[in-house]
Tab-separated table of C-alpha atoms in Angstrom:
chain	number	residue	atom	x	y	z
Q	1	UNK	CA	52.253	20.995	43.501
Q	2	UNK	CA	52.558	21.865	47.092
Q	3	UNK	CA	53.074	19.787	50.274
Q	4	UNK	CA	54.435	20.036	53.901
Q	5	UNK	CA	57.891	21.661	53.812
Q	6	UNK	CA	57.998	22.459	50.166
Q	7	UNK	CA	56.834	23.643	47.050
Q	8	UNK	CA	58.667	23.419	43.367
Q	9	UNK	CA	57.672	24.464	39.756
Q	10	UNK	CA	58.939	22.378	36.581
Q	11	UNK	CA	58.653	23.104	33.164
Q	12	UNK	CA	55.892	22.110	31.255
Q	13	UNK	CA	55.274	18.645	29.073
Q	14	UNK	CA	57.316	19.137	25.681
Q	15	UNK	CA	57.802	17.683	22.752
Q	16	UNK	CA	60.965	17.592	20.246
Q	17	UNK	CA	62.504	16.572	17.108
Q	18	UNK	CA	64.142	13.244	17.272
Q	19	UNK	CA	68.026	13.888	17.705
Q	20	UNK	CA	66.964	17.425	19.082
Q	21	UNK	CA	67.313	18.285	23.051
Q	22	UNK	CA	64.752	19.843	25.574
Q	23	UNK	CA	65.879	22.560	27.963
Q	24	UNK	CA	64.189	21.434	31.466
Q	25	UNK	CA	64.827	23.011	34.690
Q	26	UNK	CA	62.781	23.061	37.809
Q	27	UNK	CA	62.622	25.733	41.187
Q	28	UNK	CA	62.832	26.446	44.552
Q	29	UNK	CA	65.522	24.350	45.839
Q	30	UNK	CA	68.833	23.555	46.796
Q	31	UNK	CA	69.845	20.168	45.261
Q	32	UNK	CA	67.899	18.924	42.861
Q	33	UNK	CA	68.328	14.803	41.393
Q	34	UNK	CA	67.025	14.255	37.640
Q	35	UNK	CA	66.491	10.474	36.014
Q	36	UNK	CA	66.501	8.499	33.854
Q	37	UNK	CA	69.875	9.835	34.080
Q	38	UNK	CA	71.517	8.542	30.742
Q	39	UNK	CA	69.468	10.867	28.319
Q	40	UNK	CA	70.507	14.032	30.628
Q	41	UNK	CA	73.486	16.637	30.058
Q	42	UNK	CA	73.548	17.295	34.246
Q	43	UNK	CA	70.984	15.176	36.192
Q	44	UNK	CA	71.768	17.130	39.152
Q	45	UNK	CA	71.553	20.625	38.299
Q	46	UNK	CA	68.352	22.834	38.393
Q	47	UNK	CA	68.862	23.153	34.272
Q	48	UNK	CA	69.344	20.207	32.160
Q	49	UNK	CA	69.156	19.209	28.482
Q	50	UNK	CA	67.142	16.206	27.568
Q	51	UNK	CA	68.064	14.137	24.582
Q	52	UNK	CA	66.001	11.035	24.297
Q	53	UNK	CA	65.656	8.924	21.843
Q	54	UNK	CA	61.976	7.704	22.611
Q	55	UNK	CA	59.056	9.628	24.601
Q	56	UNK	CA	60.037	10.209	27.889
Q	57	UNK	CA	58.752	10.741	31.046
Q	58	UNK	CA	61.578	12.698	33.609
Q	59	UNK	CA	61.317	12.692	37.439
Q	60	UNK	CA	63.130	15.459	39.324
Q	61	UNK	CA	63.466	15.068	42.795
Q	62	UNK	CA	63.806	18.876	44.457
Q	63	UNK	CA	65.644	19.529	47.630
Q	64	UNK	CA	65.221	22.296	50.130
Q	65	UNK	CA	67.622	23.414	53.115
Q	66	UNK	CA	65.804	21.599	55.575
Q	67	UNK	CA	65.996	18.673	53.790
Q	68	UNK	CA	62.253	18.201	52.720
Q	69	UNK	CA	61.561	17.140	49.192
Q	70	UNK	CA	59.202	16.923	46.268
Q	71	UNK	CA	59.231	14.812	42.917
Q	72	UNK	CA	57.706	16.336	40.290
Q	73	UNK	CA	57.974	15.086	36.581
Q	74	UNK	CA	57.824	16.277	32.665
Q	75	UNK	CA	56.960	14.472	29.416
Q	76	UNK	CA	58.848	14.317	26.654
Q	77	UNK	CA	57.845	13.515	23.592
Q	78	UNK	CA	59.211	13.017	19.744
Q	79	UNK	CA	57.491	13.920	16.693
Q	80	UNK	CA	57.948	11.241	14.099
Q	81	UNK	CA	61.096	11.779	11.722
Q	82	UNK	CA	59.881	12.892	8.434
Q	83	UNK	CA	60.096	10.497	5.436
Q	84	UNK	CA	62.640	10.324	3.020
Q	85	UNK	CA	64.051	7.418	0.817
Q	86	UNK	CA	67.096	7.719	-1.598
Q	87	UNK	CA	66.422	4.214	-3.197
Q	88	UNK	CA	68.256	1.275	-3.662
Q	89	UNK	CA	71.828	0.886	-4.976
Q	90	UNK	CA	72.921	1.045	-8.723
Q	91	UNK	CA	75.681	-0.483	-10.054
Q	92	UNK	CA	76.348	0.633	-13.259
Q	93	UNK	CA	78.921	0.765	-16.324
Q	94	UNK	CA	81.257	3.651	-16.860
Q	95	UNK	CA	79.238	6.389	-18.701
Q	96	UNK	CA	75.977	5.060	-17.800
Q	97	UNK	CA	73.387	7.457	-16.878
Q	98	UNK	CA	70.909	6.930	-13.771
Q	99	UNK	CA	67.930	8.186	-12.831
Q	100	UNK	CA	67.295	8.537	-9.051
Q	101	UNK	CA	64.186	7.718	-7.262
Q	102	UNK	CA	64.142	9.510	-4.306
Q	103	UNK	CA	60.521	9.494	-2.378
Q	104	UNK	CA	59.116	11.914	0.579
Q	105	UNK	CA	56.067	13.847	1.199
Q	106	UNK	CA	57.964	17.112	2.457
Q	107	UNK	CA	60.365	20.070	1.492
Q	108	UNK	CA	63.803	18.265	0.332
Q	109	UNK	CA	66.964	18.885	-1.828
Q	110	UNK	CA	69.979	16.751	-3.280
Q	111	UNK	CA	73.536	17.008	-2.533
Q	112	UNK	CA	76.670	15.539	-3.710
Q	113	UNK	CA	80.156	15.973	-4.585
Q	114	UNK	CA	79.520	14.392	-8.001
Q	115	UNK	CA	76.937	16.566	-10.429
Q	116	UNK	CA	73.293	16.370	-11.018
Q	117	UNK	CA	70.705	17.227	-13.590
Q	118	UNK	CA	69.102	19.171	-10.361
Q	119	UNK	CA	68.921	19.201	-6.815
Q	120	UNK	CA	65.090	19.944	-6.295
Q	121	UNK	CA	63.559	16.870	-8.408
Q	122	UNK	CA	63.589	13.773	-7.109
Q	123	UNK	CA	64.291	12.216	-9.616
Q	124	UNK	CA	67.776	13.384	-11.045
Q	125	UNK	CA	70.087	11.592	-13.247
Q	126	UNK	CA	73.327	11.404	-12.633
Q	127	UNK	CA	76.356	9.727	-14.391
Q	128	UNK	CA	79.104	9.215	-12.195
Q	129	UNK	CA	82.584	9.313	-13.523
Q	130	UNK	CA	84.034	7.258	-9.918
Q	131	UNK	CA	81.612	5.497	-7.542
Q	132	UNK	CA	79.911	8.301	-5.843
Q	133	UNK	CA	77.119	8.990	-2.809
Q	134	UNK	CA	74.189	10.953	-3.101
Q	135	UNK	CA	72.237	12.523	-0.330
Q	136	UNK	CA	68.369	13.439	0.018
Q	137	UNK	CA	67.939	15.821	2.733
Q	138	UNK	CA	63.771	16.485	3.965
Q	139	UNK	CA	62.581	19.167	6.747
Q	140	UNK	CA	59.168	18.993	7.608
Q	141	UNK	CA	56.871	21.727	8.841
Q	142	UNK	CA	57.666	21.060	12.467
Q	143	UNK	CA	61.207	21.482	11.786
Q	144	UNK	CA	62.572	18.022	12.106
Q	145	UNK	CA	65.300	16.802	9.474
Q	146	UNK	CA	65.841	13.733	8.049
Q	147	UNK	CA	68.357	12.224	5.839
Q	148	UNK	CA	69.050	8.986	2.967
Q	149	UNK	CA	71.912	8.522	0.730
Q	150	UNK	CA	72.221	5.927	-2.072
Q	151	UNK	CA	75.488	4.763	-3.870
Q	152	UNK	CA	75.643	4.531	-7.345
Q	153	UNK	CA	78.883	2.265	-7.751
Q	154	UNK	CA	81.060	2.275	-11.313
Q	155	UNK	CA	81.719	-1.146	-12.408
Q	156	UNK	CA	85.187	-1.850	-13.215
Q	157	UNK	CA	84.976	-0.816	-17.288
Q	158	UNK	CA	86.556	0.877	-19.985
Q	159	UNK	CA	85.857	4.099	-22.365
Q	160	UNK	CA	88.216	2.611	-25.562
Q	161	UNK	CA	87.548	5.146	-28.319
Q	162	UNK	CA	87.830	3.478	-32.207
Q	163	UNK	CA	89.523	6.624	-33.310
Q	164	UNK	CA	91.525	10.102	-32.761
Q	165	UNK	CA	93.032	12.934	-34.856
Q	166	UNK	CA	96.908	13.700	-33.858
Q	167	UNK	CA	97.190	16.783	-35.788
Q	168	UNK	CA	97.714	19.215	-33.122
Q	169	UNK	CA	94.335	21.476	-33.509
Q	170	UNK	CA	93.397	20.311	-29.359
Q	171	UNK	CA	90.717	18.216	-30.682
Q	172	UNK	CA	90.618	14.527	-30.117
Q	173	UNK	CA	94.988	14.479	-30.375
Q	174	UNK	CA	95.528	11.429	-28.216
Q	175	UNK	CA	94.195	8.255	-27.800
Q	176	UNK	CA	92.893	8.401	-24.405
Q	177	UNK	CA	91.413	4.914	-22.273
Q	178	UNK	CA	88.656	6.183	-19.539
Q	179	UNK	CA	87.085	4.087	-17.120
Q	180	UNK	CA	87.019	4.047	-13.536
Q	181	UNK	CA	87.672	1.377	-10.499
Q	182	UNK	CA	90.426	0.164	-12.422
Q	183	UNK	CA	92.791	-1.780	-10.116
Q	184	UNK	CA	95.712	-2.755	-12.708
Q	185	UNK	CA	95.572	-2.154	-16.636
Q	186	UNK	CA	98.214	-2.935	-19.527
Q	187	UNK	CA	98.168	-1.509	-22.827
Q	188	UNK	CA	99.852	-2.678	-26.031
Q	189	UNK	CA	99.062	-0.951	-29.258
Q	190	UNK	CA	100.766	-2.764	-32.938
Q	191	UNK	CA	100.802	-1.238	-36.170
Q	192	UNK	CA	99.983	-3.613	-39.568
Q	193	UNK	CA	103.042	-5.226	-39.209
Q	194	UNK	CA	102.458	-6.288	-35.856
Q	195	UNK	CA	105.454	-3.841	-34.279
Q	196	UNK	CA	104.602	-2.747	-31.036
Q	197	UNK	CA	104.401	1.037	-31.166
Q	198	UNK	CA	103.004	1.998	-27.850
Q	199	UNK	CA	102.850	0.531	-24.221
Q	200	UNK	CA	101.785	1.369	-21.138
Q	201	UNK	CA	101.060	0.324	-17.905
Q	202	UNK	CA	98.915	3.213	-16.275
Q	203	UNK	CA	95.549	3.992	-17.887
Q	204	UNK	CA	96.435	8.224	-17.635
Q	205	UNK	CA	98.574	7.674	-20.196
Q	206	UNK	CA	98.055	8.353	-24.064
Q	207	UNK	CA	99.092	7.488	-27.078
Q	208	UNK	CA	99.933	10.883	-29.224
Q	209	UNK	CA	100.461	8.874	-32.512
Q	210	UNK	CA	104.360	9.196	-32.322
Q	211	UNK	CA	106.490	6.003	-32.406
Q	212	UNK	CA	110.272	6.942	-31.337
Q	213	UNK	CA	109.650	10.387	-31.910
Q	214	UNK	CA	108.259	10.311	-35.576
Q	215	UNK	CA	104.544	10.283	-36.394
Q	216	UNK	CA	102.987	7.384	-37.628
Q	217	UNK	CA	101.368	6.963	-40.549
Q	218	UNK	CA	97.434	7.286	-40.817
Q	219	UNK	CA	96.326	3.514	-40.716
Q	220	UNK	CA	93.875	1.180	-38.579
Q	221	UNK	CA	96.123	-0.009	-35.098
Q	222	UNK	CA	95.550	-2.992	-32.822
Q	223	UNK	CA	95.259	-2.583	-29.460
Q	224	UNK	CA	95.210	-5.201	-26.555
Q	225	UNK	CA	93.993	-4.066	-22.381
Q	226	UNK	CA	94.470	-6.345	-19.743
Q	227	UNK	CA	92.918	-5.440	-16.592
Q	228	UNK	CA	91.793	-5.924	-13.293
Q	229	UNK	CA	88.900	-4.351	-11.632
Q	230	UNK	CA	88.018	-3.376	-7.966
Q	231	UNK	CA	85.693	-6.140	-7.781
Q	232	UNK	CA	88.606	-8.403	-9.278
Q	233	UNK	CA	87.027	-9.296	-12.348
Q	234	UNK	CA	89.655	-9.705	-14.886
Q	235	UNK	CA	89.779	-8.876	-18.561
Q	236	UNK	CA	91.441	-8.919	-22.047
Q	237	UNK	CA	90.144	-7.000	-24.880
Q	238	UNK	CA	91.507	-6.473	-27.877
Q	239	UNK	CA	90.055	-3.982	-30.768
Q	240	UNK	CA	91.118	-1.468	-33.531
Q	241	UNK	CA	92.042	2.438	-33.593
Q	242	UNK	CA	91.922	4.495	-36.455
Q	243	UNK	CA	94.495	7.037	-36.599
Q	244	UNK	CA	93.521	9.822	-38.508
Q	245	UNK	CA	95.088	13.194	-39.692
């Protein structure tokens, strides 16, 4: 583009991946002035990034030393974000296993802290032992990423196993409660007699069998949980243990 006074170059029409940035720059002057401003790194610098977030069309107003200028302007455009959907929610009992449903059209993989059954499938099943996030990332073929996470969340619940072997071999020795989102929890286990033999108030403890120091004899115990969940839901359950040796 050339008139009186002046004459400028700018770099062509582009177009990027949403969240990316565009290098423009134009020539051949002294102060240049670059809007919309808000989507620029330095409006008024010969180089400037671009980082819109819809198609955009930049005006650069070029400046020489005897004060005659030019506007000249540059497209940029966005290439649709690729598609990529992690599902909906689950909300699920301790132990549970659940099946993912993940959806896109291009390259993706899965990611988590927690484990999967695989990371290029997407469909894997996972089974949570705390409430845990899992994250579908997709790249297409132009290069643009995209991103979706779903939460599978662990209802407030209990593992209560009906029996366990104290004998010392490192198999099954304690009676161990498992669960997860477990806000407060009381345990009380009684022997036939209805002698309390065990307590506790923190569900990482176990019962080894022992009562004040001696092993107890092999027999069916009664146990009683209270708790409270992180959704607030409270609970009493009461069941047997059989001790065996």
């Amino acid at each position: 583009v050339t008139v009186i006074g002046i004459s400028s170059q700018v770099v062509n029409d582009t177009i990027i991946c949403p969240g990316d940035t565009a290098a423009l720059w134009a020539t051949n002057g002294v102060a240049y002035s670059w809007s919309p401003e808000a989507t620029l790194s330095h409006p008024d610098s010969s180089n400037t990034l671009a980082f819109p977030d819809e198609p955009t069309i930049y005006n650069v107003s070029v400046q020489n030393n005897s004060g005659c200028s030019i506007t000249e302007d540059v497209f940029v455009d966005l290439y649709p974000l690729p598609y990529v959907s992690a599902g909906y929610d689950h909300y699920v009992e301790f132990g549970d296993v659940v099946e993912l449903q993940g959806q896109t059209d291009v390259a993706f993989y899965w990611f988590s802290n927690d484990s999967m059954s695989c990371n290029n499938c997407l469909n894997p099943l996972v089974s949570p032992s705390q409430t845990a996030y899992y994250y579908i990332y997709v790249v297409d073929t132009n290069g643009c990423e995209n991103i979706d996470s779903v939460k599978v969340v662990i209802d407030g619940s209990l593992y209560v196993p009906n029996a366990f072997t104290p004998d010392g071999d490192g198999i099954n020795d304690f009676f161990e409660i498992k669960g997860e989102e477990i806000k407060s929890f009381e345990l009380w286990i009684y022997n036939r007699w209805g002698e309390l033999v065990f307590y506790s108030n923190k569900i990482n403890n176990y019962w080894d069998g022992r009562y004040r120091g001696v092993n107890n004899q092999i027999d069916v115990y009664v146990w009683k949980i209270k708790y409270e969940d992180s959704h607030r839901k409270n609970e009493t359950l009461v069941g047997h243990v059989s001790l065996i040796r």
